[in-house]
């Protein structure tokens, strides 16, 4: 039940798919040399494998505990968190002006995969802090940045996102928390739920970013503002001073990620928590959206990470569990189950989709770097469009696969998979939150269809289709059965994705609800097609050198692609029947 | 979080799909009149909904507990079990000679769906007892039948299946438990794991059926014999007498079905447990196989049942949770989420597959009755062949769907789905055992491909394909778009299933491992095609009367079928790549 960062495949995806060399050549990333990147990966792999991974199962068993208003994280968490702060791991991708290392998001994403695979319950504190830093960095005042960013980037303090309320989940327009101006600050009151690491014992302060409504604000989302509401108000020396009027009133009893405290937070029980407005009133939700790309990519990476963790454990079990004879041989002696055809099919199904996710995830992260740093504005803009299109796909497709693959991991274990001691079931329990939080996967599909594809009539997606077709040409020129089979798969993907995209773009104009009824099948088709494309790219590089990579890409093309491409009919048909029943007939 | 037996759809499937009228006309089933069947269904629905369902969540929370060798079931379980015994519910399908009611398995299966949907953790004690009764009924001596069957059929005693050992899971040939002859009985010793309801406080005695090896027996499966090993040895008066040398040494800590005690059983710690041979030495495994059809059908029904439970809960949540505006209307007011296109798609996906499972499950149960009772031997034999073919499909396809549908149920709930109090997550946790126990789904697919399809070159399956094509003809003659779309789906299913079956039958001859590599995709294709066929039959009956049934069948044909039929390519292709990696490359 250990975890070993898959450095070889990570390096391959970084270099051959995401184009690390090109990213490192962008102005501001010159220090991301090959040597530095390698050193970071290797140190991170050690910390993930030796430090974080061994705490995963105990973290699940012990969970986070609330006692007298204090949240105690699981055994070992405060110690390992200190190692993160001491090692400067929180600061990797952030602005050097505030103590960051200014490394590419591509590298930070690769390292993120390791933290989340090793210990998702712990990894969440890093993920949320990263999002909060991003929000303050983009929208905070100079004074706010100076007061909070250095502490958060070092990891001495952590950040949270306080969005959800009981009546306002996906629909934040319904939120009721109030913020009343009081001199240079606001008094915040209200209850927030599902607040990840809303309270904990890892740091001396916690910086809550809270969405709330000012008294005269209009109804709906335009009335929502964003506030910085620290647990302890920073004193004149910058250190945590007076305790703010906020507290964690309870922890949720969840299916998984037990080590991550999911808090019900109460603000202003004693008259109002002190909060400072970020940016302008009424813009809170739009500020949240600017950081959502980043957070949604991170959640997608969690899907990849938990899949990798489940795969490693399943492969290890399959290699060591001896049961039944080899079907391909006369010898009646029982063999390890990795020899059994269906067990191998399961392992290949895990592996092929993991490699496809890694390729697409790192490719998307490289896009974030390109959009941020490319000196040509038009190139940067187009890259940003592509990132915007890919983010909901990464978030939803990866997290659906994270669940499917964790479930296959349980299945490979047979009866032992259902026993908690084995640890396989934890991955499934942990993975189940991923299609839900940071915007449900239905909302991702809605974003993809109703916003990302619609806004340019599908042009950005069709640009990807053109690249897929160019790859088909290259694959066909190369020798061998494997590449020919992969070329056929990528060609079919391009056709299906083009057809689906045009239908979606057209249908969303006049019959939005019909396009939305097919949005999840569309996203599945798109994710699988794009993943297969990048695996095809990988296969072209791997050909003649990395036999396993080539085989895996062919398996993806021949076994994984067809049912996903067959979503073309369903995505168009769903709207015909989905609205026909009356509500009470369900 | 309640459960209401879906009596309308159950009756429809019983009468219009499974042909209850035909079954009730078989000799020996004359008492299964419409009135009697209706009365049974209604009483069972009450007990399931009002008695069992309310204990489900508490059963999960409390779990079964082992204290000083005694297993205490969850609160309320002893009381409700007494209601089962008093009501004679255990005896429904069994031989009147031993106190059974001699009702069709079709009716027992329908009622079984209710118990398992209402409370799977409880339902397992009924399911295991049923299997044990079946084994003794088929293979026990007259004296054994007289001593055990009346008590087990009444439910005063329950039965268990003691198969698995730590080193012998799917591969029972490796089991080591020993049975040494000692006069008229045997002394049994060894450790068994994963014994469902191996110890509990519901009854005064427990009848263990134990697989063990006699001293001179050959290695492998031919050395295994089956023994009756009761917890208390029946005295001369038939009542429980001396305590036998066996005990539950621990309970497993599992992902789900917490209310069901999963025991590690130790036999013979004090010299040997007294056991009586069933049938002949060395035939133990074959005896187990004769009852497996029944048990595997029951487990498939559990998959259907948990899906129905999850669906009811999700539909209820979707109708009441208000969040975001209706996409199809200008009104900005938030509406219940059942109006949102993707939520409806999720509910339709659950519903359509549930109706397809119910149709195929009851159809298969009716086949068991036909095979048992049909006066024409040739018809009975052919019906048995069809049942044998369908059983692995029912077991594996239903239980995979049970998991997928329970997971959709969580998703419909959004963040609340991840919180244990909601109850949606329990269904997912409970469902996860189903693809594993009673033969993993990989083993079902292996049975389908390597045994059931191969033994007659696919002829039985092709017989079903011919029936599918006959239905296509009927559907095409009927009016309306819906039936036309369904006809197209069934026609495509027939083509794909025929093609796949012929390939499998052919390939299994010369290249078994390649056929096995595609066995799980084949089973998925077959299950979905057959489910769609029976929904098509249902639609023909429902046309003009039951609009919702028709719509649901069309949704299945247009949205659910295509990706499953697209397993045709993958099932043939898998063998090409699945064996290419070296073991250590995984």
PDB file of C-alpha atoms in Angstrom, chain A residues 57 165-172 174 193-194 252-258 262 311 315 319 321-328 334 336 338-342 344-348 351 400 403 406-412 414-421 425-426 428-436 440-443 445-446 482 485 512-514 516-521 547-549 551-552 554-555 558-560 562-564 566-567 569-571 573-574 576-586, chain B residues 57 165-172 174 193-194 252-258 262 311 315 319 321-328 334 336 338-342 344-348 351 400 403 406-412 414-421 425-426 428-436 440-443 445-446 482 485 512-514 516-521 547-549 551-552 554-555 558-560 562-564 566-567 569-571 573-574 576-586:
ATOM      1  CA  UNK A  57      -4.393   4.779   5.731  1.00  0.00           C
ATOM      2  CA  UNK A 165     -24.408  27.367   2.270  1.00  0.00           C
ATOM      3  CA  UNK A 166     -27.132  24.814   2.959  1.00  0.00           C
ATOM      4  CA  UNK A 167     -29.531  26.380   0.442  1.00  0.00           C
ATOM      5  CA  UNK A 168     -26.766  27.500  -1.935  1.00  0.00           C
ATOM      6  CA  UNK A 169     -24.746  24.658  -3.362  1.00  0.00           C
ATOM      7  CA  UNK A 170     -24.295  24.756  -7.100  1.00  0.00           C
ATOM      8  CA  UNK A 171     -26.522  27.834  -7.119  1.00  0.00           C
ATOM      9  CA  UNK A 172     -24.397  30.422  -5.298  1.00  0.00           C
ATOM     10  CA  UNK A 174     -28.956  31.928  -3.320  1.00  0.00           C
ATOM     11  CA  UNK A 193     -20.888  24.350   4.932  1.00  0.00           C
ATOM     12  CA  UNK A 194     -18.466  21.939   3.265  1.00  0.00           C
ATOM     13  CA  UNK A 252     -19.139  16.281   8.443  1.00  0.00           C
ATOM     14  CA  UNK A 253     -19.161  12.491   8.644  1.00  0.00           C
ATOM     15  CA  UNK A 254     -18.175  11.651   5.094  1.00  0.00           C
ATOM     16  CA  UNK A 255     -17.825   8.655   2.798  1.00  0.00           C
ATOM     17  CA  UNK A 256     -14.135   9.372   2.269  1.00  0.00           C
ATOM     18  CA  UNK A 257     -11.269  11.848   2.701  1.00  0.00           C
ATOM     19  CA  UNK A 258     -11.692  11.366   6.435  1.00  0.00           C
ATOM     20  CA  UNK A 262     -14.910  19.320   6.233  1.00  0.00           C
ATOM     21  CA  UNK A 311      -3.402   1.076 -10.082  1.00  0.00           C
ATOM     22  CA  UNK A 315      -0.829  -4.276  -9.945  1.00  0.00           C
ATOM     23  CA  UNK A 319       1.602  -9.877  -9.186  1.00  0.00           C
ATOM     24  CA  UNK A 321      -1.771 -13.157  -5.298  1.00  0.00           C
ATOM     25  CA  UNK A 322      -1.598 -16.772  -6.506  1.00  0.00           C
ATOM     26  CA  UNK A 323      -4.887 -18.288  -7.634  1.00  0.00           C
ATOM     27  CA  UNK A 324      -5.876 -20.750 -10.395  1.00  0.00           C
ATOM     28  CA  UNK A 325      -3.864 -22.049 -13.318  1.00  0.00           C
ATOM     29  CA  UNK A 326      -2.633 -20.166 -16.362  1.00  0.00           C
ATOM     30  CA  UNK A 327      -5.254 -20.509 -19.114  1.00  0.00           C
ATOM     31  CA  UNK A 328      -2.626 -20.401 -21.797  1.00  0.00           C
ATOM     32  CA  UNK A 334      -1.784 -21.968  -9.700  1.00  0.00           C
ATOM     33  CA  UNK A 336      -0.260 -15.140  -9.841  1.00  0.00           C
ATOM     34  CA  UNK A 338      -1.686 -11.069 -13.232  1.00  0.00           C
ATOM     35  CA  UNK A 339      -1.557 -13.957 -15.710  1.00  0.00           C
ATOM     36  CA  UNK A 340      -5.332 -14.213 -15.983  1.00  0.00           C
ATOM     37  CA  UNK A 341      -6.759 -12.576 -19.109  1.00  0.00           C
ATOM     38  CA  UNK A 342      -9.434 -10.506 -17.425  1.00  0.00           C
ATOM     39  CA  UNK A 344      -4.717  -8.112 -17.285  1.00  0.00           C
ATOM     40  CA  UNK A 345      -7.572  -6.418 -19.125  1.00  0.00           C
ATOM     41  CA  UNK A 346      -8.476  -4.624 -15.905  1.00  0.00           C
ATOM     42  CA  UNK A 347      -4.894  -3.525 -15.321  1.00  0.00           C
ATOM     43  CA  UNK A 348      -4.553  -2.341 -18.918  1.00  0.00           C
ATOM     44  CA  UNK A 351      -3.070   1.988 -17.019  1.00  0.00           C
ATOM     45  CA  UNK A 400     -15.140  10.060 -13.413  1.00  0.00           C
ATOM     46  CA  UNK A 403     -13.816   6.579  -9.585  1.00  0.00           C
ATOM     47  CA  UNK A 406     -10.477   2.998  -8.069  1.00  0.00           C
ATOM     48  CA  UNK A 407     -13.430   0.636  -8.419  1.00  0.00           C
ATOM     49  CA  UNK A 408     -11.475  -1.607 -10.786  1.00  0.00           C
ATOM     50  CA  UNK A 409      -8.718  -1.529  -8.168  1.00  0.00           C
ATOM     51  CA  UNK A 410     -11.142  -2.973  -5.634  1.00  0.00           C
ATOM     52  CA  UNK A 411     -12.265  -5.596  -8.146  1.00  0.00           C
ATOM     53  CA  UNK A 412      -8.720  -6.800  -8.839  1.00  0.00           C
ATOM     54  CA  UNK A 414     -11.509  -9.775  -5.091  1.00  0.00           C
ATOM     55  CA  UNK A 415     -12.912 -10.279  -1.605  1.00  0.00           C
ATOM     56  CA  UNK A 416      -9.913  -8.549  -0.033  1.00  0.00           C
ATOM     57  CA  UNK A 417     -10.885  -5.374  -1.869  1.00  0.00           C
ATOM     58  CA  UNK A 418     -14.026  -5.079   0.225  1.00  0.00           C
ATOM     59  CA  UNK A 419     -12.094  -5.319   3.499  1.00  0.00           C
ATOM     60  CA  UNK A 420     -11.001  -1.906   4.732  1.00  0.00           C
ATOM     61  CA  UNK A 421      -7.617  -3.109   6.008  1.00  0.00           C
ATOM     62  CA  UNK A 425     -11.631   0.586  -0.725  1.00  0.00           C
ATOM     63  CA  UNK A 426     -10.283   3.823   0.742  1.00  0.00           C
ATOM     64  CA  UNK A 428     -12.776   4.413  -3.963  1.00  0.00           C
ATOM     65  CA  UNK A 429     -14.283   6.244  -0.990  1.00  0.00           C
ATOM     66  CA  UNK A 430     -11.835   9.111  -1.340  1.00  0.00           C
ATOM     67  CA  UNK A 431     -12.353   9.343  -5.094  1.00  0.00           C
ATOM     68  CA  UNK A 432     -16.123   9.664  -4.804  1.00  0.00           C
ATOM     69  CA  UNK A 433     -15.991  13.341  -3.803  1.00  0.00           C
ATOM     70  CA  UNK A 434     -14.102  14.346  -6.940  1.00  0.00           C
ATOM     71  CA  UNK A 435     -17.010  14.348  -9.428  1.00  0.00           C
ATOM     72  CA  UNK A 436     -18.959  16.445  -6.920  1.00  0.00           C
ATOM     73  CA  UNK A 440     -20.234  18.825 -10.132  1.00  0.00           C
ATOM     74  CA  UNK A 441     -19.344  17.004 -13.308  1.00  0.00           C
ATOM     75  CA  UNK A 442     -22.780  17.867 -14.643  1.00  0.00           C
ATOM     76  CA  UNK A 443     -21.873  21.509 -14.159  1.00  0.00           C
ATOM     77  CA  UNK A 445     -20.396  19.457 -18.872  1.00  0.00           C
ATOM     78  CA  UNK A 446     -22.785  22.381 -18.813  1.00  0.00           C
ATOM     79  CA  UNK A 482       0.486  -0.688 -33.672  1.00  0.00           C
ATOM     80  CA  UNK A 485      -4.280   0.809 -35.268  1.00  0.00           C
ATOM     81  CA  UNK A 512     -30.130  24.721 -25.292  1.00  0.00           C
ATOM     82  CA  UNK A 513     -31.877  22.117 -23.144  1.00  0.00           C
ATOM     83  CA  UNK A 514     -31.359  19.429 -25.788  1.00  0.00           C
ATOM     84  CA  UNK A 516     -27.467  20.143 -22.216  1.00  0.00           C
ATOM     85  CA  UNK A 517     -29.237  16.779 -22.074  1.00  0.00           C
ATOM     86  CA  UNK A 518     -26.334  15.427 -24.126  1.00  0.00           C
ATOM     87  CA  UNK A 519     -23.615  17.394 -22.367  1.00  0.00           C
ATOM     88  CA  UNK A 520     -22.215  14.621 -20.171  1.00  0.00           C
ATOM     89  CA  UNK A 521     -22.001  12.076 -23.025  1.00  0.00           C
ATOM     90  CA  UNK A 547       7.343  -0.800 -26.242  1.00  0.00           C
ATOM     91  CA  UNK A 548       4.989  -0.665 -23.228  1.00  0.00           C
ATOM     92  CA  UNK A 549       3.915   2.876 -24.050  1.00  0.00           C
ATOM     93  CA  UNK A 551       1.095  -1.177 -26.507  1.00  0.00           C
ATOM     94  CA  UNK A 552      -0.790   0.863 -23.968  1.00  0.00           C
ATOM     95  CA  UNK A 554      -2.950   0.748 -28.894  1.00  0.00           C
ATOM     96  CA  UNK A 555      -5.037  -0.805 -26.133  1.00  0.00           C
ATOM     97  CA  UNK A 558      -8.866  -0.378 -29.679  1.00  0.00           C
ATOM     98  CA  UNK A 559     -10.552  -1.057 -26.360  1.00  0.00           C
ATOM     99  CA  UNK A 560     -11.207   2.255 -24.592  1.00  0.00           C
ATOM    100  CA  UNK A 562     -14.994   2.687 -29.217  1.00  0.00           C
ATOM    101  CA  UNK A 563     -17.623   2.862 -26.462  1.00  0.00           C
ATOM    102  CA  UNK A 564     -16.730   6.503 -25.788  1.00  0.00           C
ATOM    103  CA  UNK A 566     -20.345   5.633 -29.513  1.00  0.00           C
ATOM    104  CA  UNK A 567     -21.633   8.444 -27.279  1.00  0.00           C
ATOM    105  CA  UNK A 569     -25.649   8.919 -31.007  1.00  0.00           C
ATOM    106  CA  UNK A 570     -26.689   9.152 -27.350  1.00  0.00           C
ATOM    107  CA  UNK A 571     -25.572  12.759 -26.946  1.00  0.00           C
ATOM    108  CA  UNK A 573     -30.702  11.479 -28.783  1.00  0.00           C
ATOM    109  CA  UNK A 574     -30.904  12.178 -25.050  1.00  0.00           C
ATOM    110  CA  UNK A 576     -35.706  13.389 -27.247  1.00  0.00           C
ATOM    111  CA  UNK A 577     -36.719  11.327 -24.236  1.00  0.00           C
ATOM    112  CA  UNK A 578     -35.213  13.056 -21.220  1.00  0.00           C
ATOM    113  CA  UNK A 579     -37.973  15.627 -20.915  1.00  0.00           C
ATOM    114  CA  UNK A 580     -40.910  13.354 -21.727  1.00  0.00           C
ATOM    115  CA  UNK A 581     -41.747  12.054 -18.257  1.00  0.00           C
ATOM    116  CA  UNK A 582     -43.607  14.163 -15.750  1.00  0.00           C
ATOM    117  CA  UNK A 583     -41.697  15.038 -12.576  1.00  0.00           C
ATOM    118  CA  UNK A 584     -43.888  12.801 -10.483  1.00  0.00           C
ATOM    119  CA  UNK A 585     -43.300   9.842 -12.792  1.00  0.00           C
ATOM    120  CA  UNK A 586     -39.692   9.585 -11.640  1.00  0.00           C
TER     121      UNK A 586
ATOM    122  CA  UNK B  57     -29.439   3.049   7.922  1.00  0.00           C
ATOM    123  CA  UNK B 165     -10.081 -19.859   2.899  1.00  0.00           C
ATOM    124  CA  UNK B 166      -7.317 -17.256   2.915  1.00  0.00           C
ATOM    125  CA  UNK B 167      -5.361 -19.039   0.162  1.00  0.00           C
ATOM    126  CA  UNK B 168      -8.472 -20.333  -1.615  1.00  0.00           C
ATOM    127  CA  UNK B 169     -10.734 -17.605  -2.897  1.00  0.00           C
ATOM    128  CA  UNK B 170     -11.814 -18.012  -6.491  1.00  0.00           C
ATOM    129  CA  UNK B 171      -9.597 -21.086  -6.644  1.00  0.00           C
ATOM    130  CA  UNK B 172     -11.356 -23.510  -4.318  1.00  0.00           C
ATOM    131  CA  UNK B 174      -6.498 -24.870  -3.004  1.00  0.00           C
ATOM    132  CA  UNK B 193     -13.132 -16.621   5.872  1.00  0.00           C
ATOM    133  CA  UNK B 194     -15.828 -14.336   4.464  1.00  0.00           C
ATOM    134  CA  UNK B 252     -14.332  -8.311   8.994  1.00  0.00           C
ATOM    135  CA  UNK B 253     -14.311  -4.503   8.898  1.00  0.00           C
ATOM    136  CA  UNK B 254     -15.877  -3.945   5.518  1.00  0.00           C
ATOM    137  CA  UNK B 255     -16.650  -1.135   3.083  1.00  0.00           C
ATOM    138  CA  UNK B 256     -20.361  -1.870   3.244  1.00  0.00           C
ATOM    139  CA  UNK B 257     -23.114  -4.288   4.338  1.00  0.00           C
ATOM    140  CA  UNK B 258     -22.060  -3.516   7.897  1.00  0.00           C
ATOM    141  CA  UNK B 262     -18.844 -11.479   7.773  1.00  0.00           C
ATOM    142  CA  UNK B 311     -33.102   5.498  -7.733  1.00  0.00           C
ATOM    143  CA  UNK B 315     -35.653  10.859  -7.583  1.00  0.00           C
ATOM    144  CA  UNK B 319     -37.945  16.537  -6.857  1.00  0.00           C
ATOM    145  CA  UNK B 321     -33.986  20.093  -3.852  1.00  0.00           C
ATOM    146  CA  UNK B 322     -34.368  23.596  -5.297  1.00  0.00           C
ATOM    147  CA  UNK B 323     -31.322  25.000  -7.058  1.00  0.00           C
ATOM    148  CA  UNK B 324     -30.838  27.236 -10.126  1.00  0.00           C
ATOM    149  CA  UNK B 325     -33.332  28.312 -12.766  1.00  0.00           C
ATOM    150  CA  UNK B 326     -35.047  26.196 -15.408  1.00  0.00           C
ATOM    151  CA  UNK B 327     -32.932  26.309 -18.580  1.00  0.00           C
ATOM    152  CA  UNK B 328     -35.970  26.001 -20.763  1.00  0.00           C
ATOM    153  CA  UNK B 334     -34.770  28.527  -8.859  1.00  0.00           C
ATOM    154  CA  UNK B 336     -36.251  21.714  -8.210  1.00  0.00           C
ATOM    155  CA  UNK B 338     -35.419  17.388 -11.473  1.00  0.00           C
ATOM    156  CA  UNK B 339     -35.971  20.073 -14.114  1.00  0.00           C
ATOM    157  CA  UNK B 340     -32.290  20.280 -15.032  1.00  0.00           C
ATOM    158  CA  UNK B 341     -31.410  18.390 -18.211  1.00  0.00           C
ATOM    159  CA  UNK B 342     -28.474  16.439 -16.847  1.00  0.00           C
ATOM    160  CA  UNK B 344     -33.088  14.096 -15.737  1.00  0.00           C
ATOM    161  CA  UNK B 345     -30.559  12.256 -17.885  1.00  0.00           C
ATOM    162  CA  UNK B 346     -29.115  10.699 -14.742  1.00  0.00           C
ATOM    163  CA  UNK B 347     -32.544   9.666 -13.485  1.00  0.00           C
ATOM    164  CA  UNK B 348     -33.483   8.225 -16.872  1.00  0.00           C
ATOM    165  CA  UNK B 351     -34.594   4.070 -14.427  1.00  0.00           C
ATOM    166  CA  UNK B 400     -22.032  -3.783 -12.280  1.00  0.00           C
ATOM    167  CA  UNK B 403     -22.708  -0.013  -8.569  1.00  0.00           C
ATOM    168  CA  UNK B 406     -25.778   3.701  -6.804  1.00  0.00           C
ATOM    169  CA  UNK B 407     -22.938   6.012  -7.818  1.00  0.00           C
ATOM    170  CA  UNK B 408     -25.277   8.076  -9.987  1.00  0.00           C
ATOM    171  CA  UNK B 409     -27.553   8.229  -6.955  1.00  0.00           C
ATOM    172  CA  UNK B 410     -24.733   9.831  -4.974  1.00  0.00           C
ATOM    173  CA  UNK B 411     -24.081  12.251  -7.831  1.00  0.00           C
ATOM    174  CA  UNK B 412     -27.698  13.417  -8.016  1.00  0.00           C
ATOM    175  CA  UNK B 414     -24.328  16.656  -5.025  1.00  0.00           C
ATOM    176  CA  UNK B 415     -22.343  17.428  -1.878  1.00  0.00           C
ATOM    177  CA  UNK B 416     -25.024  15.854   0.307  1.00  0.00           C
ATOM    178  CA  UNK B 417     -24.373  12.542  -1.424  1.00  0.00           C
ATOM    179  CA  UNK B 418     -20.911  12.380   0.128  1.00  0.00           C
ATOM    180  CA  UNK B 419     -22.267  12.891   3.662  1.00  0.00           C
ATOM    181  CA  UNK B 420     -23.117   9.596   5.310  1.00  0.00           C
ATOM    182  CA  UNK B 421     -26.239  10.914   7.043  1.00  0.00           C
ATOM    183  CA  UNK B 425     -23.404   6.669   0.046  1.00  0.00           C
ATOM    184  CA  UNK B 426     -24.461   3.559   1.948  1.00  0.00           C
ATOM    185  CA  UNK B 428     -22.808   2.597  -3.038  1.00  0.00           C
ATOM    186  CA  UNK B 429     -20.800   0.992  -0.237  1.00  0.00           C
ATOM    187  CA  UNK B 430     -23.249  -1.890   0.057  1.00  0.00           C
ATOM    188  CA  UNK B 431     -23.382  -2.405  -3.707  1.00  0.00           C
ATOM    189  CA  UNK B 432     -19.619  -2.730  -4.022  1.00  0.00           C
ATOM    190  CA  UNK B 433     -19.541  -6.318  -2.749  1.00  0.00           C
ATOM    191  CA  UNK B 434     -21.935  -7.562  -5.431  1.00  0.00           C
ATOM    192  CA  UNK B 435     -19.485  -7.790  -8.352  1.00  0.00           C
ATOM    193  CA  UNK B 436     -17.124  -9.674  -6.055  1.00  0.00           C
ATOM    194  CA  UNK B 440     -16.387 -12.301  -9.242  1.00  0.00           C
ATOM    195  CA  UNK B 441     -17.815 -10.723 -12.354  1.00  0.00           C
ATOM    196  CA  UNK B 442     -14.650 -11.705 -14.193  1.00  0.00           C
ATOM    197  CA  UNK B 443     -15.425 -15.300 -13.269  1.00  0.00           C
ATOM    198  CA  UNK B 445     -17.698 -13.619 -17.822  1.00  0.00           C
ATOM    199  CA  UNK B 446     -15.315 -16.537 -17.931  1.00  0.00           C
ATOM    200  CA  UNK B 482     -40.923   5.449 -30.396  1.00  0.00           C
ATOM    201  CA  UNK B 485     -36.483   3.809 -32.645  1.00  0.00           C
ATOM    202  CA  UNK B 512      -9.153 -19.426 -25.358  1.00  0.00           C
ATOM    203  CA  UNK B 513      -7.095 -16.670 -23.740  1.00  0.00           C
ATOM    204  CA  UNK B 514      -8.073 -14.199 -26.449  1.00  0.00           C
ATOM    205  CA  UNK B 516     -11.305 -14.605 -22.240  1.00  0.00           C
ATOM    206  CA  UNK B 517      -9.556 -11.255 -22.655  1.00  0.00           C
ATOM    207  CA  UNK B 518     -12.773 -10.044 -24.293  1.00  0.00           C
ATOM    208  CA  UNK B 519     -15.145 -11.859 -21.964  1.00  0.00           C
ATOM    209  CA  UNK B 520     -16.162  -8.910 -19.776  1.00  0.00           C
ATOM    210  CA  UNK B 521     -16.875  -6.588 -22.743  1.00  0.00           C
ATOM    211  CA  UNK B 547     -46.447   6.180 -21.949  1.00  0.00           C
ATOM    212  CA  UNK B 548     -43.621   6.263 -19.371  1.00  0.00           C
ATOM    213  CA  UNK B 549     -42.657   2.662 -20.093  1.00  0.00           C
ATOM    214  CA  UNK B 551     -40.340   6.499 -23.304  1.00  0.00           C
ATOM    215  CA  UNK B 552     -38.028   4.644 -20.953  1.00  0.00           C
ATOM    216  CA  UNK B 554     -36.741   4.363 -26.168  1.00  0.00           C
ATOM    217  CA  UNK B 555     -34.214   6.116 -23.927  1.00  0.00           C
ATOM    218  CA  UNK B 558     -31.035   5.395 -28.034  1.00  0.00           C
ATOM    219  CA  UNK B 559     -28.814   6.324 -25.096  1.00  0.00           C
ATOM    220  CA  UNK B 560     -27.849   3.165 -23.219  1.00  0.00           C
ATOM    221  CA  UNK B 562     -24.894   2.351 -28.375  1.00  0.00           C
ATOM    222  CA  UNK B 563     -21.839   2.367 -26.086  1.00  0.00           C
ATOM    223  CA  UNK B 564     -22.573  -1.208 -24.993  1.00  0.00           C
ATOM    224  CA  UNK B 566     -19.665  -0.655 -29.321  1.00  0.00           C
ATOM    225  CA  UNK B 567     -17.982  -3.281 -27.137  1.00  0.00           C
ATOM    226  CA  UNK B 569     -14.644  -4.075 -31.446  1.00  0.00           C
ATOM    227  CA  UNK B 570     -13.016  -4.045 -28.004  1.00  0.00           C
ATOM    228  CA  UNK B 571     -14.010  -7.596 -27.133  1.00  0.00           C
ATOM    229  CA  UNK B 573      -9.281  -6.494 -29.898  1.00  0.00           C
ATOM    230  CA  UNK B 574      -8.444  -6.914 -26.228  1.00  0.00           C
ATOM    231  CA  UNK B 576      -4.070  -8.306 -29.091  1.00  0.00           C
ATOM    232  CA  UNK B 577      -2.587  -6.024 -26.446  1.00  0.00           C
ATOM    233  CA  UNK B 578      -3.543  -7.513 -23.102  1.00  0.00           C
ATOM    234  CA  UNK B 579      -0.755 -10.080 -23.086  1.00  0.00           C
ATOM    235  CA  UNK B 580       1.971  -7.892 -24.534  1.00  0.00           C
ATOM    236  CA  UNK B 581       3.371  -6.328 -21.370  1.00  0.00           C
ATOM    237  CA  UNK B 582       5.643  -8.264 -19.064  1.00  0.00           C
ATOM    238  CA  UNK B 583       4.296  -8.859 -15.566  1.00  0.00           C
ATOM    239  CA  UNK B 584       6.818  -6.501 -14.049  1.00  0.00           C
ATOM    240  CA  UNK B 585       5.828  -3.729 -16.443  1.00  0.00           C
ATOM    241  CA  UNK B 586       2.476  -3.342 -14.710  1.00  0.00           C
TER     242      UNK B 586
END
